[in-house]
Amino acid sequence: MAEEVVAELRAAREAVALMDRSAIGRLRIAGRDRLDFLQRMSTNDVLKRTPGQGCTTVLTTPIGRMVDRLTVYVGEETLLALTSEGQAGRVRRWLSGYIFFMDQVTIRDETDATGLLALYGPRAAETIRRAVGADVSGLERHAWRSVPWEGETLVVAAAEPPGTGQAFFVIAPAAAIAGVWTRLLEAGADWGARPMGEEAYEALRILAGQPRYGHELSEEYIPLEAGLWSDVSFHKGCYIGQEIIARMESRGRQARQLVGLRLAALPPAGEVMLQAEGQRVGQVTSLARLPDTGEVVGLGYVRTTYAVPGTVLSAVADGQEIPAEIRFLAGSSPVRG
């Protein structure tokens, strides 16, 4: 099993790895007021995006806490919003609760009607070109295009890679997704394309400092604490939670920060606190043991005072104390190795 995960990691770093990420929610937002609606509901400036472009943006509560992080693709007549895994229904209900009587906005959940495949690695664009005949190598981050394929229309978008290299999402009708998967694997066979599972993806995500719903993304935290500065516009008009986030930015300091960690050992299952001099200063939110090196890495929130690379804290779980070194601050350039 460990050998399989090592091979998946190698494919993602050196060739291309494919992952079925259909659990990511897909909401189709339509109507004349769709862009204005999302502009007042989320942190980024979606009005600046034109058809074929996209961005990430965060839905926040009135006190600035994260409801979910969306990836939004702007089309001529509609928007496609990707939610975190399994969160399409909850996000749709949240958004629908803020549609005013005069708003011309509709939200349709397309998650079950479509599938979503992810390609990670330096040969990802080349694999897509060989599989479906589309050159996507020049797409900017979150830009997208429609691609005809065997009587169907695919959406191919440049995605956020878990680390360095390329990443793309391919969205297809549910009935076609298995055929697209097979075609992509065949197209990348010459350079070692292979499926990637959750364990390998989670290791890459943690190493890259990327927050995930249910771990680092929740209503306990504010986007700036998670290092999501590029998801927030400080020049647009009002949106839900703006006052808290703007105040935090103007003061130049947040109470805690998301950090990458290296631990001396894997803690027992359950809650893992971070302590300094016997006092609680943070919380571990994600953990993984790298199958190729045996190294234990993680993510966690730490009081800003202690959020300095090289600082060694204690990860405490079930009465055990394990040294945990801060490797990087999320949103900055991770320290590799």
Short mmCIF file of C-alpha atoms in Angstrom, two decimals:
data_model
loop_
_atom_site.label_atom_id
_atom_site.label_comp_id
_atom_site.label_asym_id
_atom_site.label_seq_id
_atom_site.Cartn_x
_atom_site.Cartn_y
_atom_site.Cartn_z
CA MET A 1 0.00 0.00 0.00
CA ALA A 2 2.79 2.44 0.91
CA GLU A 3 4.56 1.60 -2.36
CA GLU A 4 1.39 2.45 -4.28
CA VAL A 5 1.10 5.84 -2.59
CA VAL A 6 4.78 6.56 -3.26
CA ALA A 7 4.18 5.83 -6.95
CA GLU A 8 1.17 8.17 -6.96
CA LEU A 9 3.23 10.95 -5.41
CA ARG A 10 5.97 10.40 -7.97
CA ALA A 11 3.45 10.63 -10.81
CA ALA A 12 2.06 13.91 -9.46
CA ARG A 13 5.56 15.37 -9.13
CA GLU A 14 7.18 14.03 -12.30
CA ALA A 15 4.42 13.15 -14.80
CA VAL A 16 0.68 13.33 -14.19
CA ALA A 17 -1.72 11.86 -11.63
CA LEU A 18 -5.49 11.66 -12.10
CA MET A 19 -7.98 11.91 -9.26
CA ASP A 20 -11.76 11.63 -9.24
CA ARG A 21 -12.86 14.70 -7.26
CA SER A 22 -16.55 14.54 -8.10
CA ALA A 23 -17.39 15.14 -4.42
CA ILE A 24 -16.54 18.81 -5.07
CA GLY A 25 -19.89 20.60 -5.39
CA ARG A 26 -20.95 22.33 -8.60
CA LEU A 27 -23.55 25.11 -8.48
CA ARG A 28 -24.86 26.87 -11.60
CA ILE A 29 -25.76 30.48 -10.82
CA ALA A 30 -27.85 32.27 -13.44
CA GLY A 31 -29.92 35.42 -13.85
CA ARG A 32 -29.21 39.07 -14.63
CA ASP A 33 -27.99 39.85 -11.11
CA ARG A 34 -25.71 36.82 -10.68
CA LEU A 35 -22.41 38.73 -10.58
CA ASP A 36 -23.69 41.52 -8.35
CA PHE A 37 -25.16 38.89 -6.02
CA LEU A 38 -21.92 36.97 -5.62
CA GLN A 39 -20.02 40.26 -5.30
CA ARG A 40 -22.00 41.19 -2.18
CA MET A 41 -21.86 37.66 -0.79
CA SER A 42 -18.13 36.91 -0.95
CA THR A 43 -14.68 38.34 -0.34
CA ASN A 44 -13.13 38.62 -3.81
CA ASP A 45 -13.88 41.04 -6.62
CA VAL A 46 -15.79 38.76 -9.00
CA LEU A 47 -16.99 41.74 -11.05
CA LYS A 48 -13.45 42.14 -12.42
CA ARG A 49 -13.61 38.71 -14.08
CA THR A 50 -14.75 38.36 -17.67
CA PRO A 51 -16.13 35.27 -19.44
CA GLY A 52 -13.46 32.60 -19.55
CA GLN A 53 -11.85 33.83 -16.33
CA GLY A 54 -12.33 32.70 -12.75
CA CYS A 55 -11.20 33.22 -9.18
CA THR A 56 -11.39 31.84 -5.68
CA THR A 57 -13.55 33.69 -3.16
CA VAL A 58 -14.79 33.01 0.36
CA LEU A 59 -18.30 33.11 1.79
CA THR A 60 -18.15 34.55 5.29
CA THR A 61 -20.54 35.02 8.20
CA PRO A 62 -21.41 38.50 9.54
CA ILE A 63 -18.43 38.14 11.91
CA GLY A 64 -16.02 37.22 9.13
CA ARG A 65 -15.81 33.46 9.74
CA MET A 66 -15.57 31.09 6.76
CA VAL A 67 -18.70 29.36 5.47
CA ASP A 68 -16.86 27.89 2.46
CA ARG A 69 -14.29 28.71 -0.18
CA LEU A 70 -15.60 28.80 -3.75
CA THR A 71 -13.91 28.61 -7.12
CA VAL A 72 -16.00 30.65 -9.56
CA TYR A 73 -15.88 30.32 -13.35
CA VAL A 74 -17.46 33.24 -15.21
CA GLY A 75 -19.42 32.51 -18.38
CA GLU A 76 -21.37 34.63 -20.83
CA GLU A 77 -24.75 33.94 -19.21
CA THR A 78 -24.05 31.94 -16.04
CA LEU A 79 -21.48 31.31 -13.32
CA LEU A 80 -20.25 27.90 -12.23
CA ALA A 81 -19.27 27.84 -8.56
CA LEU A 82 -17.29 24.93 -7.11
CA THR A 83 -17.78 24.29 -3.40
CA SER A 84 -15.79 22.14 -1.00
CA GLU A 85 -16.42 18.39 -1.05
CA GLY A 86 -19.94 17.48 -0.01
CA GLN A 87 -20.95 21.08 0.64
CA ALA A 88 -23.05 21.95 -2.43
CA GLY A 89 -26.40 21.61 -0.66
CA ARG A 90 -25.33 23.59 2.39
CA VAL A 91 -23.78 26.38 0.30
CA ARG A 92 -26.83 26.54 -1.96
CA ARG A 93 -29.08 26.97 1.08
CA TRP A 94 -26.76 29.65 2.49
CA LEU A 95 -26.73 31.63 -0.72
CA SER A 96 -30.46 31.22 -1.34
CA GLY A 97 -31.19 32.74 2.05
CA TYR A 98 -29.73 36.04 0.83
CA ILE A 99 -31.55 36.31 -2.51
CA PHE A 100 -33.82 39.37 -2.20
CA PHE A 101 -37.30 39.60 -3.68
CA MET A 102 -36.17 41.74 -6.63
CA ASP A 103 -32.97 39.77 -7.36
CA GLN A 104 -32.92 37.93 -10.66
CA VAL A 105 -30.77 35.04 -9.48
CA THR A 106 -31.26 31.28 -9.63
CA ILE A 107 -29.01 28.58 -8.18
CA ARG A 108 -29.08 25.01 -9.49
CA ASP A 109 -27.10 22.12 -8.01
CA GLU A 110 -25.38 20.28 -10.87
CA THR A 111 -23.21 18.02 -8.70
CA ASP A 112 -25.09 14.79 -9.40
CA ALA A 113 -25.48 15.59 -13.11
CA THR A 114 -21.74 15.99 -13.69
CA GLY A 115 -18.40 14.58 -12.65
CA LEU A 116 -15.08 16.30 -11.94
CA LEU A 117 -11.64 14.88 -12.60
CA ALA A 118 -8.38 16.49 -11.48
CA LEU A 119 -5.00 16.19 -13.18
CA TYR A 120 -1.87 17.04 -11.19
CA GLY A 121 1.68 17.14 -12.49
CA PRO A 122 4.03 18.68 -15.09
CA ARG A 123 2.51 16.62 -17.96
CA ALA A 124 -1.12 17.51 -17.15
CA ALA A 125 -1.69 19.97 -20.02
CA GLU A 126 0.01 17.64 -22.48
CA THR A 127 -2.22 14.78 -21.33
CA ILE A 128 -5.35 16.86 -21.88
CA ARG A 129 -4.17 17.94 -25.32
CA ARG A 130 -3.56 14.35 -26.38
CA ALA A 131 -6.84 13.12 -24.85
CA VAL A 132 -9.37 15.71 -26.03
CA GLY A 133 -7.46 17.83 -28.54
CA ALA A 134 -7.46 21.05 -26.50
CA ASP A 135 -4.37 23.16 -25.85
CA VAL A 136 -4.84 24.48 -22.30
CA SER A 137 -1.17 25.10 -21.54
CA GLY A 138 -1.64 28.88 -21.68
CA LEU A 139 -4.61 29.11 -19.32
CA GLU A 140 -4.06 31.36 -16.32
CA ARG A 141 -5.00 30.12 -12.84
CA HIS A 142 -8.78 29.51 -12.66
CA ALA A 143 -9.30 30.38 -16.32
CA TRP A 144 -11.44 27.88 -18.23
CA ARG A 145 -12.70 26.90 -21.66
CA SER A 146 -15.39 24.69 -23.17
CA VAL A 147 -14.10 21.71 -25.12
CA PRO A 148 -16.25 19.57 -27.44
CA TRP A 149 -15.60 15.86 -27.05
CA GLU A 150 -17.52 12.97 -28.62
CA GLY A 151 -20.80 14.86 -28.73
CA GLU A 152 -20.45 16.24 -25.20
CA THR A 153 -19.15 19.57 -23.88
CA LEU A 154 -16.40 19.47 -21.30
CA VAL A 155 -15.25 22.29 -19.04
CA VAL A 156 -11.46 22.36 -18.65
CA ALA A 157 -10.08 24.79 -16.07
CA ALA A 158 -6.62 25.61 -14.74
CA ALA A 159 -6.77 24.72 -11.05
CA GLU A 160 -4.73 25.34 -7.91
CA PRO A 161 -1.97 22.72 -7.74
CA PRO A 162 -1.16 21.00 -4.44
CA GLY A 163 2.39 22.27 -4.54
CA THR A 164 4.39 23.09 -7.65
CA GLY A 165 3.51 22.02 -11.18
CA GLN A 166 0.30 22.06 -13.19
CA ALA A 167 -3.26 21.30 -12.16
CA PHE A 168 -6.46 21.14 -14.19
CA PHE A 169 -10.08 20.24 -13.57
CA VAL A 170 -12.12 18.48 -16.24
CA ILE A 171 -15.89 18.63 -15.72
CA ALA A 172 -18.11 16.39 -17.83
CA PRO A 173 -21.69 15.09 -17.84
CA ALA A 174 -22.04 12.17 -15.43
CA ALA A 175 -22.73 9.72 -18.25
CA ALA A 176 -19.46 10.65 -19.96
CA ILE A 177 -17.10 10.90 -17.00
CA ALA A 178 -15.93 7.27 -17.08
CA GLY A 179 -15.03 7.60 -20.76
CA VAL A 180 -13.11 10.81 -20.11
CA TRP A 181 -11.21 9.12 -17.25
CA THR A 182 -10.20 6.22 -19.49
CA ARG A 183 -9.16 8.52 -22.33
CA LEU A 184 -6.99 10.65 -20.02
CA LEU A 185 -5.21 7.62 -18.56
CA GLU A 186 -4.55 6.25 -22.05
CA ALA A 187 -3.30 9.64 -23.24
CA GLY A 188 -0.79 9.88 -20.40
CA ALA A 189 0.36 6.29 -20.45
CA ASP A 190 3.61 7.09 -22.28
CA TRP A 191 4.86 9.23 -19.38
CA GLY A 192 3.45 7.17 -16.52
CA ALA A 193 0.01 8.63 -15.81
CA ARG A 194 -1.73 6.87 -12.95
CA PRO A 195 -4.73 7.31 -10.65
CA MET A 196 -4.10 9.06 -7.34
CA GLY A 197 -5.98 8.39 -4.11
CA GLU A 198 -6.86 10.41 -1.05
CA GLU A 199 -3.74 9.55 0.96
CA ALA A 200 -1.34 10.88 -1.68
CA TYR A 201 -3.44 13.97 -2.34
CA GLU A 202 -3.67 14.77 1.36
CA ALA A 203 0.10 14.55 1.73
CA LEU A 204 0.62 16.95 -1.18
CA ARG A 205 -2.02 19.35 0.11
CA ILE A 206 -0.52 19.52 3.58
CA LEU A 207 2.99 20.01 2.23
CA ALA A 208 1.67 22.90 0.11
CA GLY A 209 -0.17 24.50 3.04
CA GLN A 210 -3.57 24.39 1.33
CA PRO A 211 -6.59 24.60 3.65
CA ARG A 212 -9.45 22.12 3.29
CA TYR A 213 -13.03 22.21 4.50
CA GLY A 214 -13.57 20.38 7.77
CA HIS A 215 -9.94 20.92 8.71
CA GLU A 216 -8.66 24.46 8.16
CA LEU A 217 -11.81 25.90 6.55
CA SER A 218 -14.64 26.29 9.04
CA GLU A 219 -16.70 28.87 10.87
CA GLU A 220 -14.01 28.94 13.58
CA TYR A 221 -11.57 30.83 11.37
CA ILE A 222 -11.26 34.01 9.29
CA PRO A 223 -9.83 33.90 5.73
CA LEU A 224 -6.77 35.98 6.57
CA GLU A 225 -5.89 33.59 9.40
CA ALA A 226 -5.87 30.79 6.81
CA GLY A 227 -3.47 32.73 4.59
CA LEU A 228 -6.14 33.32 1.92
CA TRP A 229 -5.09 36.90 1.23
CA SER A 230 -5.43 36.49 -2.55
CA ASP A 231 -9.10 35.54 -2.05
CA VAL A 232 -9.91 38.90 -0.46
CA SER A 233 -10.34 42.28 -2.16
CA PHE A 234 -9.77 45.29 0.07
CA HIS A 235 -11.02 47.75 -2.55
CA LYS A 236 -14.47 46.43 -3.51
CA GLY A 237 -17.81 47.41 -2.01
CA CYS A 238 -19.56 45.85 0.96
CA TYR A 239 -20.02 42.13 1.48
CA ILE A 240 -21.07 39.99 4.42
CA GLY A 241 -18.32 39.97 7.04
CA GLN A 242 -16.31 42.77 5.43
CA GLU A 243 -16.05 44.96 8.52
CA ILE A 244 -14.26 42.33 10.59
CA ILE A 245 -11.87 41.35 7.79
CA ALA A 246 -11.08 44.98 6.88
CA ARG A 247 -10.38 45.80 10.52
CA MET A 248 -7.98 42.87 10.80
CA GLU A 249 -6.16 43.97 7.64
CA SER A 250 -5.91 47.61 8.71
CA ARG A 251 -4.40 46.63 12.06
CA GLY A 252 -1.89 44.41 10.27
CA ARG A 253 -2.28 41.59 12.74
CA GLN A 254 -4.51 38.58 13.30
CA ALA A 255 -4.89 36.59 16.48
CA ARG A 256 -3.65 33.35 14.90
CA GLN A 257 -2.16 32.03 11.68
CA LEU A 258 -2.21 28.79 9.75
CA VAL A 259 1.22 27.17 9.71
CA GLY A 260 2.89 24.11 8.28
CA LEU A 261 4.37 21.70 10.82
CA ARG A 262 6.98 18.94 11.01
CA LEU A 263 6.41 16.54 13.93
CA ALA A 264 8.83 14.11 15.51
CA ALA A 265 6.18 11.36 15.50
CA LEU A 266 2.54 10.77 14.60
CA PRO A 267 0.29 11.72 17.55
CA PRO A 268 -2.50 9.41 18.73
CA ALA A 269 -5.86 9.83 17.01
CA GLY A 270 -8.06 12.59 18.38
CA GLU A 271 -7.63 16.25 19.23
CA VAL A 272 -4.03 17.47 19.03
CA MET A 273 -3.24 20.72 20.86
CA LEU A 274 -0.17 22.85 20.36
CA GLN A 275 1.50 24.10 23.52
CA ALA A 276 4.37 26.40 24.45
CA GLU A 277 5.75 26.43 27.99
CA GLY A 278 2.74 24.40 29.14
CA GLN A 279 0.19 26.84 27.72
CA ARG A 280 -2.15 26.09 24.83
CA VAL A 281 -1.20 28.24 21.83
CA GLY A 282 -2.87 26.44 18.94
CA GLN A 283 -4.50 23.43 17.34
CA VAL A 284 -3.37 20.84 14.79
CA THR A 285 -5.94 20.58 11.98
CA SER A 286 -4.37 18.08 9.52
CA LEU A 287 -1.72 15.35 9.75
CA ALA A 288 -0.04 12.96 7.34
CA ARG A 289 2.90 10.58 7.36
CA LEU A 290 4.80 10.83 4.09
CA PRO A 291 5.12 7.28 2.72
CA ASP A 292 8.38 7.96 0.89
CA THR A 293 10.34 9.50 3.79
CA GLY A 294 8.34 8.57 6.90
CA GLU A 295 8.27 12.24 7.87
CA VAL A 296 5.17 13.42 9.77
CA VAL A 297 3.81 16.75 8.54
CA GLY A 298 0.75 18.76 9.45
CA LEU A 299 -1.13 22.01 9.41
CA GLY A 300 -2.43 23.93 12.37
CA TYR A 301 -3.47 27.30 13.73
CA VAL A 302 -1.08 29.02 16.12
CA ARG A 303 -1.20 32.30 18.00
CA THR A 304 0.55 34.90 15.87
CA THR A 305 3.20 35.47 18.55
CA TYR A 306 4.45 31.93 18.04
CA ALA A 307 3.92 31.74 14.24
CA VAL A 308 7.60 31.96 13.30
CA PRO A 309 9.33 29.35 11.11
CA GLY A 310 11.78 27.35 13.17
CA THR A 311 9.81 27.67 16.40
CA VAL A 312 9.40 24.32 18.15
CA LEU A 313 6.14 23.71 20.01
CA SER A 314 4.70 20.64 21.70
CA ALA A 315 1.92 18.69 20.02
CA VAL A 316 -0.11 17.23 22.87
CA ALA A 317 -2.55 14.34 22.45
CA ASP A 318 -3.75 11.72 24.89
CA GLY A 319 -1.14 12.79 27.43
CA GLN A 320 1.77 12.52 24.98
CA GLU A 321 3.98 15.47 24.04
CA ILE A 322 5.65 15.42 20.62
CA PRO A 323 7.98 18.15 19.30
CA ALA A 324 6.40 20.06 16.42
CA GLU A 325 8.45 22.54 14.40
CA ILE A 326 6.82 25.34 12.41
CA ARG A 327 8.04 24.99 8.80
CA PHE A 328 6.19 27.82 7.03
CA LEU A 329 3.28 30.24 7.26
CA ALA A 330 0.34 29.44 4.97
CA GLY A 331 0.05 32.03 2.25
CA SER A 332 3.83 32.48 2.15
CA SER A 333 6.28 30.32 0.23
CA PRO A 334 6.49 26.94 1.98
CA VAL A 335 9.91 25.71 3.01
CA ARG A 336 10.50 22.49 1.10
CA GLY A 337 12.34 19.48 2.33
#
